[in-house]
Amino acid sequence: MTQAAPPISADSLDEERFAALKEEIAAYVANEGEEWTRRIEAERMVPPELRTELRDRGYLSLAGPSEYGGQGIPFSRYLELLELFSMSHASLRMIVHVANGVWRSVDQFATEEQRRDYVMPAVTGELTIAFTLTEPTAGTGADLRCEVVREGDTYYLSGEKHLITFGVSCDRWLAFARLAGTKGADGTVALLIDRETPGVEVEDMGESLGVRGTDHARLVFDRAPVPVSDLLGEEGNGLAVAFGGFLTPSRIAVAMTCVGLARRAQELAVGHAQDRVTFGKPLSARQAIAFALAENAADIEAARQLTLHAARAWEQGSGEAPTLSSMAKLTAVDMLTRVTDKALQAHGGIGFWSSSPIERVYRDARAQRFEEGTNEIQKTIIARDLFTGGVR
Ligand SMILES: Cc1cc2nc3c(=O)[nH]c(=O)nc-3n(C[C@H](O)[C@H](O)[C@H](O)COP(=O)(O)OP(=O)(O)OC[C@H]3O[C@@H](n4cnc5c(N)ncnc54)[C@H](O)[C@@H]3O)c2cc1C
């Protein structure tokens, strides 16, 4: 195993180039992004050309280190770009977010060969890896039930997974299981499984409330053979791969996706409040509506700043970063719930119809409460640190 890439220094950024990129992405989201949104909602699927377009534009390799073929944008600055992508359709945001983050979980335990074969193609957007943890019959952690039995140079994997984003369309599943007969975190393994492996039943879970068009898989493994060379790290490292160096930045990134989506909701509400006239005045002149949107503005900014604070703490290697990441995710998700609710309310009844863009934003927002751990799990983490002196 060789050293994983360290966080990229914020000093290394070319500010002029970055400002131009930010402008380019804002324009892309407002133009092409809106076109893709219409198409995804109408066709109820994500056309494969969207991923190709995002890859060709370099949007899938923004946060990857330059020595891996990425653009080497420091994490806290990449978040400024992710905020913009998150103003678009949740499926577009999901492609960008996963591609720019999932390589980290593989990288930290990869051998030189695994880095060449999986991490680098993931950074350049050529390889899609689906993070495959959740099971229908277990909690998302140390009680996972998928099991492997080793016979020579092969693990035979049995068990079930579900809710796996890109689990149908990916190239590899980064799946977490345990050695048969083990308990807790001990004996867990992380495997990078080829999508074409025999003995795997793949079912598309169909339409969801939000993030429409993105495929989510239910997977059934029945003694599916996985070469031992596709093990990441050592036996017993499975949950360290899932939750180690990857989870903190990923939670922070999800917090920023909440900020971006909330910003889009607010943009729509402000526009509507200026246009819509009731009883002779625009809604923006009514204190009830103006105050609701003022609260939204403060709410969004507070979540943004906490998220950036957590991101900088992670970049600096601070021990507070994991707790801050949970705080940022909790705060941003709750903020998004409040902001989208008020934004929809400001639209009146018409906002309830799919002809209003706010309807899709409201639905997409609900998914954020499950990604990278629910509020209950974030609170569990913060409370644990609170009572062990880790939180001031
Ligand atoms: C759109 C979407 C995409 C997803 N993509 C992926 C993916 O790519 N890969 C993947 O592995 N998973 C994915 N998931 C699954 C997601 O990570 C889980 O839904 C989430 O972690 C909650 O786990 P669960 O569904 O098993 O809920 P459960 O564990 O059944 O929990 C149900 C409720 O009880 C609460 N709860 C559970 N245990 C405790 C506890 N100990 N203390 C307090 N409260 C508790 C939970 O917070 C939740 O509110 C996705 C989910 C969604 C909605």
CSV table of C-alpha atoms and ligand atoms in Angstrom, one decimal:
chain,number,residue,atom,x,y,z
A,1,MET,CA,0.0,0.0,0.0
A,2,THR,CA,1.3,3.5,-0.8
A,3,GLN,CA,0.5,6.9,0.6
A,4,ALA,CA,-2.9,8.3,-0.3
A,5,ALA,CA,-2.9,11.8,-1.8
A,6,PRO,CA,-2.9,14.6,0.9
A,7,PRO,CA,-5.5,17.4,0.8
A,8,ILE,CA,-4.5,19.9,-1.9
A,9,SER,CA,-3.2,23.2,-0.5
A,10,ALA,CA,-5.5,26.2,-0.9
A,11,ASP,CA,-2.5,28.4,-1.8
A,12,SER,CA,-2.0,26.5,-5.1
A,13,LEU,CA,-5.0,27.9,-6.9
A,14,ASP,CA,-4.8,30.2,-9.9
A,15,GLU,CA,-7.5,32.7,-8.8
A,16,GLU,CA,-8.1,34.2,-12.3
A,17,ARG,CA,-8.6,30.8,-13.8
A,18,PHE,CA,-10.9,29.8,-10.9
A,19,ALA,CA,-13.1,32.9,-11.3
A,20,ALA,CA,-13.5,32.2,-15.0
A,21,LEU,CA,-14.4,28.5,-14.2
A,22,LYS,CA,-17.0,29.7,-11.7
A,23,GLU,CA,-18.6,31.9,-14.2
A,24,GLU,CA,-18.6,29.2,-16.8
A,25,ILE,CA,-20.3,26.7,-14.4
A,26,ALA,CA,-22.9,29.3,-13.3
A,27,ALA,CA,-23.8,29.8,-17.0
A,28,TYR,CA,-23.8,26.1,-17.6
A,29,VAL,CA,-26.2,25.5,-14.7
A,30,ALA,CA,-28.5,28.3,-15.8
A,31,ASN,CA,-28.6,27.2,-19.5
A,32,GLU,CA,-27.7,23.6,-20.3
A,33,GLY,CA,-28.5,22.6,-16.7
A,34,GLU,CA,-32.1,23.8,-17.1
A,35,GLU,CA,-32.4,22.0,-20.4
A,36,TRP,CA,-31.2,18.7,-18.8
A,37,THR,CA,-33.6,19.3,-15.9
A,38,ARG,CA,-36.6,19.5,-18.3
A,39,ARG,CA,-35.4,16.4,-20.2
A,40,ILE,CA,-34.7,14.3,-17.1
A,41,GLU,CA,-38.1,15.2,-15.5
A,42,ALA,CA,-39.9,14.5,-18.8
A,43,GLU,CA,-38.1,11.2,-19.7
A,44,ARG,CA,-37.7,10.1,-16.0
A,45,MET,CA,-34.2,9.0,-16.8
A,46,VAL,CA,-30.7,10.5,-17.0
A,47,PRO,CA,-29.5,10.3,-20.6
A,48,PRO,CA,-26.0,8.8,-20.6
A,49,GLU,CA,-24.9,11.8,-22.7
A,50,LEU,CA,-25.2,14.0,-19.6
A,51,ARG,CA,-22.3,12.2,-17.8
A,52,THR,CA,-20.3,12.3,-21.0
A,53,GLU,CA,-20.9,16.0,-21.3
A,54,LEU,CA,-20.0,16.7,-17.7
A,55,ARG,CA,-16.8,14.5,-18.1
A,56,ASP,CA,-15.8,16.2,-21.3
A,57,ARG,CA,-16.2,19.6,-19.7
A,58,GLY,CA,-13.9,18.5,-16.9
A,59,TYR,CA,-16.6,18.8,-14.3
A,60,LEU,CA,-16.0,15.3,-12.9
A,61,SER,CA,-12.3,15.8,-12.2
A,62,LEU,CA,-12.4,19.2,-10.4
A,63,ALA,CA,-11.4,18.0,-6.9
A,64,GLY,CA,-9.1,15.1,-7.9
A,65,PRO,CA,-5.3,15.6,-7.4
A,66,SER,CA,-3.5,16.7,-10.6
A,67,GLU,CA,-1.0,13.8,-10.2
A,68,TYR,CA,-4.1,11.5,-10.7
A,69,GLY,CA,-5.3,13.4,-13.7
A,70,GLY,CA,-7.6,15.7,-11.8
A,71,GLN,CA,-7.7,19.5,-11.8
A,72,GLY,CA,-6.3,19.8,-8.2
A,73,ILE,CA,-8.8,22.4,-7.0
A,74,PRO,CA,-8.5,22.6,-3.2
A,75,PHE,CA,-11.5,21.1,-1.4
A,76,SER,CA,-12.9,24.3,0.2
A,77,ARG,CA,-12.7,26.0,-3.2
A,78,TYR,CA,-14.3,23.0,-5.0
A,79,LEU,CA,-17.2,23.5,-2.7
A,80,GLU,CA,-17.9,26.9,-4.2
A,81,LEU,CA,-18.3,25.1,-7.5
A,82,LEU,CA,-20.4,22.3,-6.0
A,83,GLU,CA,-22.7,24.9,-4.6
A,84,LEU,CA,-23.4,26.0,-8.2
A,85,PHE,CA,-24.0,22.5,-9.5
A,86,SER,CA,-26.4,21.9,-6.7
A,87,MET,CA,-28.6,24.7,-8.0
A,88,SER,CA,-29.3,22.3,-10.9
A,89,HIS,CA,-31.2,19.1,-11.1
A,90,ALA,CA,-30.3,16.7,-8.2
A,91,SER,CA,-29.3,14.0,-10.7
A,92,LEU,CA,-26.8,16.3,-12.4
A,93,ARG,CA,-25.5,17.3,-8.9
A,94,MET,CA,-25.3,13.7,-7.9
A,95,ILE,CA,-23.0,12.8,-10.9
A,96,VAL,CA,-20.7,15.7,-10.1
A,97,HIS,CA,-20.7,15.1,-6.3
A,98,VAL,CA,-20.0,11.3,-6.5
A,99,ALA,CA,-17.3,11.5,-9.2
A,100,ASN,CA,-15.5,14.2,-7.4
A,101,GLY,CA,-15.6,12.4,-4.0
A,102,VAL,CA,-15.8,8.6,-4.2
A,103,TRP,CA,-12.2,8.2,-5.4
A,104,ARG,CA,-11.1,9.3,-1.9
A,105,SER,CA,-12.5,6.2,-0.2
A,106,VAL,CA,-10.6,4.0,-2.6
A,107,ASP,CA,-7.4,6.0,-2.6
A,108,GLN,CA,-6.7,5.9,1.1
A,109,PHE,CA,-6.2,2.1,1.1
A,110,ALA,CA,-5.3,1.4,-2.6
A,111,THR,CA,-2.2,-0.4,-3.7
A,112,GLU,CA,-0.2,1.1,-6.6
A,113,GLU,CA,-2.1,-1.2,-9.1
A,114,GLN,CA,-5.5,-0.4,-7.6
A,115,ARG,CA,-4.7,3.3,-7.7
A,116,ARG,CA,-3.7,3.0,-11.4
A,117,ASP,CA,-6.7,0.8,-12.4
A,118,TYR,CA,-9.5,2.4,-10.2
A,119,VAL,CA,-8.6,5.6,-8.5
A,120,MET,CA,-7.1,7.4,-11.5
A,121,PRO,CA,-9.9,6.4,-14.0
A,122,ALA,CA,-12.5,7.5,-11.3
A,123,VAL,CA,-10.8,10.9,-10.9
A,124,THR,CA,-10.9,11.5,-14.7
A,125,GLY,CA,-14.5,10.3,-14.8
A,126,GLU,CA,-13.9,7.2,-17.0
A,127,LEU,CA,-14.9,4.8,-14.2
A,128,THR,CA,-18.1,5.0,-12.2
A,129,ILE,CA,-17.9,3.5,-8.7
A,130,ALA,CA,-21.1,3.0,-6.6
A,131,PHE,CA,-20.7,3.3,-2.9
A,132,THR,CA,-22.5,0.1,-1.8
A,133,LEU,CA,-23.1,0.0,2.0
A,134,THR,CA,-26.9,0.1,2.9
A,135,GLU,CA,-28.7,-3.3,3.4
A,136,PRO,CA,-32.4,-4.0,3.6
A,137,THR,CA,-31.9,-6.1,6.8
A,138,ALA,CA,-29.3,-4.1,8.8
A,139,GLY,CA,-28.3,-0.6,9.9
A,140,THR,CA,-25.8,1.3,7.9
A,141,GLY,CA,-22.7,0.3,9.8
A,142,ALA,CA,-21.1,-2.3,12.0
A,143,ASP,CA,-24.1,-4.7,11.9
A,144,LEU,CA,-23.9,-5.2,8.1
A,145,ARG,CA,-24.8,-8.8,7.1
A,146,CYS,CA,-23.3,-9.3,3.6
A,147,GLU,CA,-20.8,-12.1,4.1
A,148,VAL,CA,-17.7,-13.4,2.3
A,149,VAL,CA,-16.1,-16.8,2.5
A,150,ARG,CA,-12.5,-17.0,1.2
A,151,GLU,CA,-11.5,-20.0,-0.9
A,152,GLY,CA,-8.0,-19.7,-2.2
A,153,ASP,CA,-7.6,-16.4,-4.1
A,154,THR,CA,-11.3,-15.7,-4.3
A,155,TYR,CA,-14.0,-14.3,-1.9
A,156,TYR,CA,-17.5,-15.6,-2.4
A,157,LEU,CA,-20.0,-12.9,-1.5
A,158,SER,CA,-23.6,-13.5,-0.4
A,159,GLY,CA,-26.2,-11.0,0.9
A,160,GLU,CA,-28.2,-8.0,-0.2
A,161,LYS,CA,-27.8,-4.3,-0.7
A,162,HIS,CA,-30.3,-1.7,-1.6
A,163,LEU,CA,-30.8,2.1,-2.3
A,164,ILE,CA,-27.4,2.1,-4.1
A,165,THR,CA,-27.0,5.2,-6.3
A,166,PHE,CA,-25.6,4.3,-9.7
A,167,GLY,CA,-25.8,0.7,-8.6
A,168,VAL,CA,-27.3,-0.3,-12.0
A,169,SER,CA,-25.2,1.8,-14.3
A,170,CYS,CA,-21.8,1.8,-12.5
A,171,ASP,CA,-18.6,0.0,-13.6
A,172,ARG,CA,-17.6,-1.2,-10.1
A,173,TRP,CA,-19.4,-1.6,-6.7
A,174,LEU,CA,-17.4,-0.5,-3.7
A,175,ALA,CA,-19.2,-3.0,-1.5
A,176,PHE,CA,-18.8,-3.6,2.2
A,177,ALA,CA,-19.2,-7.0,3.8
A,178,ARG,CA,-17.8,-9.1,6.6
A,179,LEU,CA,-15.9,-12.4,6.8
A,180,ALA,CA,-18.4,-15.1,7.7
A,181,GLY,CA,-18.7,-15.6,11.4
A,182,THR,CA,-17.3,-12.2,12.5
A,183,LYS,CA,-19.1,-9.4,14.4
A,184,GLY,CA,-18.9,-5.6,14.7
A,185,ALA,CA,-16.3,-3.7,12.8
A,186,ASP,CA,-13.8,-6.6,13.1
A,187,GLY,CA,-13.7,-8.8,10.1
A,188,THR,CA,-15.3,-6.2,7.7
A,189,VAL,CA,-14.0,-6.0,4.2
A,190,ALA,CA,-14.2,-3.4,1.3
A,191,LEU,CA,-14.3,-4.9,-2.1
A,192,LEU,CA,-14.2,-3.2,-5.5
A,193,ILE,CA,-16.5,-5.6,-7.4
A,194,ASP,CA,-16.7,-5.7,-11.2
A,195,ARG,CA,-20.3,-4.9,-12.3
A,196,GLU,CA,-20.2,-8.0,-14.6
A,197,THR,CA,-19.4,-10.5,-11.8
A,198,PRO,CA,-21.6,-13.6,-12.1
A,199,GLY,CA,-23.9,-14.5,-9.2
A,200,VAL,CA,-25.3,-10.9,-8.8
A,201,GLU,CA,-28.9,-10.0,-9.4
A,202,VAL,CA,-29.3,-6.3,-10.2
A,203,GLU,CA,-32.7,-4.7,-9.9
A,204,ASP,CA,-33.4,-1.0,-10.7
A,205,MET,CA,-35.5,0.2,-7.7
A,206,GLY,CA,-37.7,2.4,-10.0
A,207,GLU,CA,-39.0,5.9,-9.4
A,208,SER,CA,-38.4,7.9,-6.2
A,209,LEU,CA,-39.7,11.1,-4.7
A,210,GLY,CA,-36.8,13.2,-5.9
A,211,VAL,CA,-33.4,12.8,-7.7
A,212,ARG,CA,-35.5,11.4,-10.5
A,213,GLY,CA,-33.7,9.7,-13.3
A,214,THR,CA,-30.7,8.5,-11.3
A,215,ASP,CA,-30.6,4.8,-11.0
A,216,HIS,CA,-30.7,3.1,-7.6
A,217,ALA,CA,-30.1,-0.6,-7.3
A,218,ARG,CA,-31.2,-3.5,-5.2
A,219,LEU,CA,-28.4,-6.1,-5.4
A,220,VAL,CA,-28.6,-9.8,-4.4
A,221,PHE,CA,-25.2,-11.5,-4.2
A,222,ASP,CA,-25.3,-15.3,-4.3
A,223,ARG,CA,-21.8,-16.7,-3.8
A,224,ALA,CA,-20.6,-14.0,-6.2
A,225,PRO,CA,-16.8,-14.6,-6.8
A,226,VAL,CA,-14.5,-11.6,-6.2
A,227,PRO,CA,-10.8,-11.9,-6.7
A,228,VAL,CA,-8.8,-11.3,-3.4
A,229,SER,CA,-6.8,-8.7,-5.4
A,230,ASP,CA,-10.0,-6.5,-5.4
A,231,LEU,CA,-9.9,-6.2,-1.6
A,232,LEU,CA,-9.1,-2.7,-0.4
A,233,GLY,CA,-6.6,-2.6,2.5
A,234,GLU,CA,-6.6,-5.5,4.9
A,235,GLU,CA,-9.3,-7.8,6.1
A,236,GLY,CA,-10.9,-5.9,9.1
A,237,ASN,CA,-10.5,-2.5,7.3
A,238,GLY,CA,-13.9,-2.5,5.6
A,239,LEU,CA,-15.6,0.1,7.8
A,240,ALA,CA,-12.4,2.2,7.9
A,241,VAL,CA,-12.6,2.4,4.1
A,242,ALA,CA,-16.3,3.3,4.3
A,243,PHE,CA,-16.1,5.8,7.2
A,244,GLY,CA,-12.3,6.8,7.4
A,245,GLY,CA,-10.8,9.6,5.5
A,246,PHE,CA,-13.7,9.7,3.0
A,247,LEU,CA,-16.8,10.4,5.2
A,248,THR,CA,-15.7,13.7,6.7
A,249,PRO,CA,-15.2,15.5,3.3
A,250,SER,CA,-18.2,13.7,1.8
A,251,ARG,CA,-20.5,14.9,4.6
A,252,ILE,CA,-19.2,18.5,4.2
A,253,ALA,CA,-19.8,18.2,0.4
A,254,VAL,CA,-23.4,17.1,1.0
A,255,ALA,CA,-23.8,20.0,3.4
A,256,MET,CA,-22.8,22.3,0.5
A,257,THR,CA,-25.2,20.6,-1.9
A,258,CYS,CA,-27.9,21.6,0.6
A,259,VAL,CA,-26.7,25.2,0.4
A,260,GLY,CA,-26.8,25.2,-3.4
A,261,LEU,CA,-30.3,23.7,-3.6
A,262,ALA,CA,-31.5,26.1,-1.0
A,263,ARG,CA,-30.1,29.0,-3.0
A,264,ARG,CA,-32.0,27.8,-6.1
A,265,ALA,CA,-35.2,27.6,-4.0
A,266,GLN,CA,-34.6,31.1,-2.8
A,267,GLU,CA,-33.8,32.5,-6.2
A,268,LEU,CA,-37.2,31.1,-7.5
A,269,ALA,CA,-39.1,32.5,-4.5
A,270,VAL,CA,-37.5,35.9,-4.8
A,271,GLY,CA,-38.4,36.0,-8.5
A,272,HIS,CA,-41.9,34.9,-7.8
A,273,ALA,CA,-42.4,37.4,-5.0
A,274,GLN,CA,-41.4,40.3,-7.3
A,275,ASP,CA,-43.6,39.2,-10.1
A,276,ARG,CA,-46.8,38.1,-8.3
A,277,VAL,CA,-49.2,40.9,-7.5
A,278,THR,CA,-52.1,40.3,-4.9
A,279,PHE,CA,-54.5,43.0,-3.7
A,280,GLY,CA,-52.6,45.6,-5.8
A,281,LYS,CA,-49.1,45.0,-4.5
A,282,PRO,CA,-46.3,42.6,-5.4
A,283,LEU,CA,-45.7,39.9,-2.7
A,284,SER,CA,-42.2,41.3,-2.1
A,285,ALA,CA,-43.9,44.4,-0.6
A,286,ARG,CA,-45.7,42.2,2.0
A,287,GLN,CA,-43.8,42.0,5.1
A,288,ALA,CA,-44.9,38.4,5.8
A,289,ILE,CA,-43.3,37.2,2.6
A,290,ALA,CA,-40.3,39.5,2.6
A,291,PHE,CA,-39.5,38.5,6.2
A,292,ALA,CA,-39.8,34.8,5.3
A,293,LEU,CA,-37.3,35.3,2.4
A,294,ALA,CA,-35.0,37.4,4.7
A,295,GLU,CA,-34.9,34.5,7.1
A,296,ASN,CA,-34.1,32.2,4.3
A,297,ALA,CA,-31.2,34.4,3.2
A,298,ALA,CA,-29.7,34.4,6.7
A,299,ASP,CA,-30.3,30.7,7.1
A,300,ILE,CA,-28.5,29.9,3.8
A,301,GLU,CA,-25.5,32.1,4.6
A,302,ALA,CA,-25.1,30.6,8.1
A,303,ALA,CA,-25.1,27.1,6.7
A,304,ARG,CA,-22.7,28.1,4.0
A,305,GLN,CA,-20.2,29.6,6.4
A,306,LEU,CA,-20.3,26.6,8.8
A,307,THR,CA,-19.8,24.3,5.9
A,308,LEU,CA,-16.8,26.2,4.7
A,309,HIS,CA,-15.4,26.4,8.2
A,310,ALA,CA,-15.7,22.5,8.4
A,311,ALA,CA,-14.0,22.2,5.0
A,312,ARG,CA,-11.1,24.4,6.1
A,313,ALA,CA,-10.7,22.5,9.3
A,314,TRP,CA,-10.5,19.2,7.3
A,315,GLU,CA,-7.9,20.7,4.9
A,316,GLN,CA,-5.8,21.8,7.9
A,317,GLY,CA,-6.0,18.3,9.4
A,318,SER,CA,-7.9,19.5,12.5
A,319,GLY,CA,-9.2,16.9,14.9
A,320,GLU,CA,-12.4,18.8,15.1
A,321,ALA,CA,-13.2,18.3,11.4
A,322,PRO,CA,-15.3,15.1,11.8
A,323,THR,CA,-17.6,16.6,14.4
A,324,LEU,CA,-17.8,19.9,12.4
A,325,SER,CA,-18.7,17.8,9.3
A,326,SER,CA,-21.7,16.3,11.2
A,327,MET,CA,-22.7,19.8,12.5
A,328,ALA,CA,-22.5,21.2,9.0
A,329,LYS,CA,-24.6,18.4,7.5
A,330,LEU,CA,-27.2,18.6,10.3
A,331,THR,CA,-27.4,22.4,10.1
A,332,ALA,CA,-27.5,22.5,6.3
A,333,VAL,CA,-30.1,19.8,5.9
A,334,ASP,CA,-32.4,21.5,8.5
A,335,MET,CA,-31.8,24.8,6.8
A,336,LEU,CA,-32.8,23.3,3.4
A,337,THR,CA,-36.0,21.9,4.9
A,338,ARG,CA,-37.0,25.4,6.2
A,339,VAL,CA,-35.9,27.3,3.1
A,340,THR,CA,-37.6,25.0,0.6
A,341,ASP,CA,-40.8,25.1,2.7
A,342,LYS,CA,-40.9,28.9,2.8
A,343,ALA,CA,-40.0,29.1,-0.8
A,344,LEU,CA,-42.8,26.9,-1.8
A,345,GLN,CA,-45.2,28.8,0.5
A,346,ALA,CA,-44.3,32.0,-1.2
A,347,HIS,CA,-45.3,30.6,-4.5
A,348,GLY,CA,-48.8,29.9,-3.3
A,349,GLY,CA,-50.8,26.9,-4.7
A,350,ILE,CA,-49.2,27.0,-8.1
A,351,GLY,CA,-45.9,26.0,-6.5
A,352,PHE,CA,-47.5,22.6,-5.8
A,353,TRP,CA,-47.7,21.8,-9.5
A,354,SER,CA,-44.9,20.3,-11.5
A,355,SER,CA,-45.2,23.2,-14.0
A,356,SER,CA,-43.5,25.3,-11.2
A,357,PRO,CA,-39.7,24.7,-10.9
A,358,ILE,CA,-40.0,24.9,-7.1
A,359,GLU,CA,-42.0,21.7,-7.0
A,360,ARG,CA,-39.0,19.7,-8.3
A,361,VAL,CA,-36.6,21.5,-6.0
A,362,TYR,CA,-38.8,20.8,-3.0
A,363,ARG,CA,-38.9,17.1,-3.8
A,364,ASP,CA,-35.2,16.9,-4.5
A,365,ALA,CA,-34.4,18.5,-1.1
A,366,ARG,CA,-36.0,15.7,0.8
A,367,ALA,CA,-33.4,13.2,-0.4
A,368,GLN,CA,-30.6,15.2,1.3
A,369,ARG,CA,-31.8,14.1,4.7
A,370,PHE,CA,-30.6,10.5,4.0
A,371,GLU,CA,-27.3,11.1,2.2
A,372,GLU,CA,-24.2,10.5,4.2
A,373,GLY,CA,-26.1,9.8,7.4
A,374,THR,CA,-29.5,11.0,8.7
A,375,ASN,CA,-30.0,13.8,11.2
A,376,GLU,CA,-30.4,11.2,13.9
A,377,ILE,CA,-26.9,9.8,13.1
A,378,GLN,CA,-25.3,13.2,12.9
A,379,LYS,CA,-26.8,14.1,16.3
A,380,THR,CA,-25.6,10.8,17.8
A,381,ILE,CA,-22.0,11.7,16.6
A,382,ILE,CA,-22.2,15.2,18.0
A,383,ALA,CA,-23.7,14.1,21.3
A,384,ARG,CA,-20.9,11.4,21.7
A,385,ASP,CA,-18.3,14.1,21.2
A,386,LEU,CA,-20.1,16.5,23.5
A,387,PHE,CA,-20.0,14.0,26.4
A,388,THR,CA,-16.4,13.0,25.8
A,389,GLY,CA,-15.1,16.6,25.7
A,390,GLY,CA,-14.6,16.7,21.9
A,391,VAL,CA,-17.1,19.6,21.5
A,392,ARG,CA,-16.8,23.0,23.1
B,1,LIG,C1,-31.6,9.1,-2.6
B,1,LIG,C2,-30.8,8.1,-1.8
B,1,LIG,C3,-29.6,7.7,-2.2
B,1,LIG,C4,-28.9,6.8,-1.5
B,1,LIG,N1,-27.7,6.3,-2.0
B,1,LIG,C5,-27.0,5.4,-1.3
B,1,LIG,C6,-25.8,4.8,-1.8
B,1,LIG,O1,-25.3,5.2,-2.9
B,1,LIG,N2,-25.1,3.9,-1.1
B,1,LIG,C7,-25.6,3.4,0.1
B,1,LIG,O2,-24.9,2.6,0.7
B,1,LIG,N3,-26.7,3.9,0.6
B,1,LIG,C8,-27.4,4.9,0.0
B,1,LIG,N4,-28.6,5.4,0.5
B,1,LIG,C9,-29.1,4.9,1.7
B,1,LIG,C10,-28.9,5.9,2.9
B,1,LIG,O3,-27.5,6.0,3.2
B,1,LIG,C11,-29.7,5.4,4.1
B,1,LIG,O4,-31.1,5.4,3.7
B,1,LIG,C12,-29.5,6.1,5.3
B,1,LIG,O5,-28.2,6.0,5.8
B,1,LIG,C13,-30.5,5.6,6.4
B,1,LIG,O6,-30.4,4.2,6.6
B,1,LIG,P1,-31.6,3.3,6.4
B,1,LIG,O7,-32.4,3.7,5.2
B,1,LIG,O8,-31.2,1.9,6.5
B,1,LIG,O9,-32.6,3.7,7.6
B,1,LIG,P2,-32.7,2.9,9.0
B,1,LIG,O10,-31.4,2.5,9.5
B,1,LIG,O11,-33.8,1.9,8.8
B,1,LIG,O12,-33.3,4.1,9.9
B,1,LIG,C14,-34.7,4.5,9.9
B,1,LIG,C15,-34.8,5.7,10.7
B,1,LIG,O13,-34.3,5.5,12.1
B,1,LIG,C16,-33.2,6.3,12.4
B,1,LIG,N5,-32.2,5.4,13.1
B,1,LIG,C17,-31.7,4.3,12.7
B,1,LIG,N6,-30.8,3.8,13.6
B,1,LIG,C18,-30.8,4.7,14.6
B,1,LIG,C19,-30.1,4.8,15.9
B,1,LIG,N7,-29.2,3.9,16.2
B,1,LIG,N8,-30.3,5.9,16.6
B,1,LIG,C20,-31.2,6.8,16.3
B,1,LIG,N9,-31.9,6.8,15.1
B,1,LIG,C21,-31.7,5.7,14.3
B,1,LIG,C22,-32.6,6.7,11.1
B,1,LIG,O14,-31.9,8.0,11.2
B,1,LIG,C23,-33.9,6.9,10.2
B,1,LIG,O15,-34.5,8.1,10.4
B,1,LIG,C24,-29.4,6.3,-0.3
B,1,LIG,C25,-30.6,6.8,0.2
B,1,LIG,C26,-31.3,7.7,-0.5
B,1,LIG,C27,-32.6,8.2,0.0
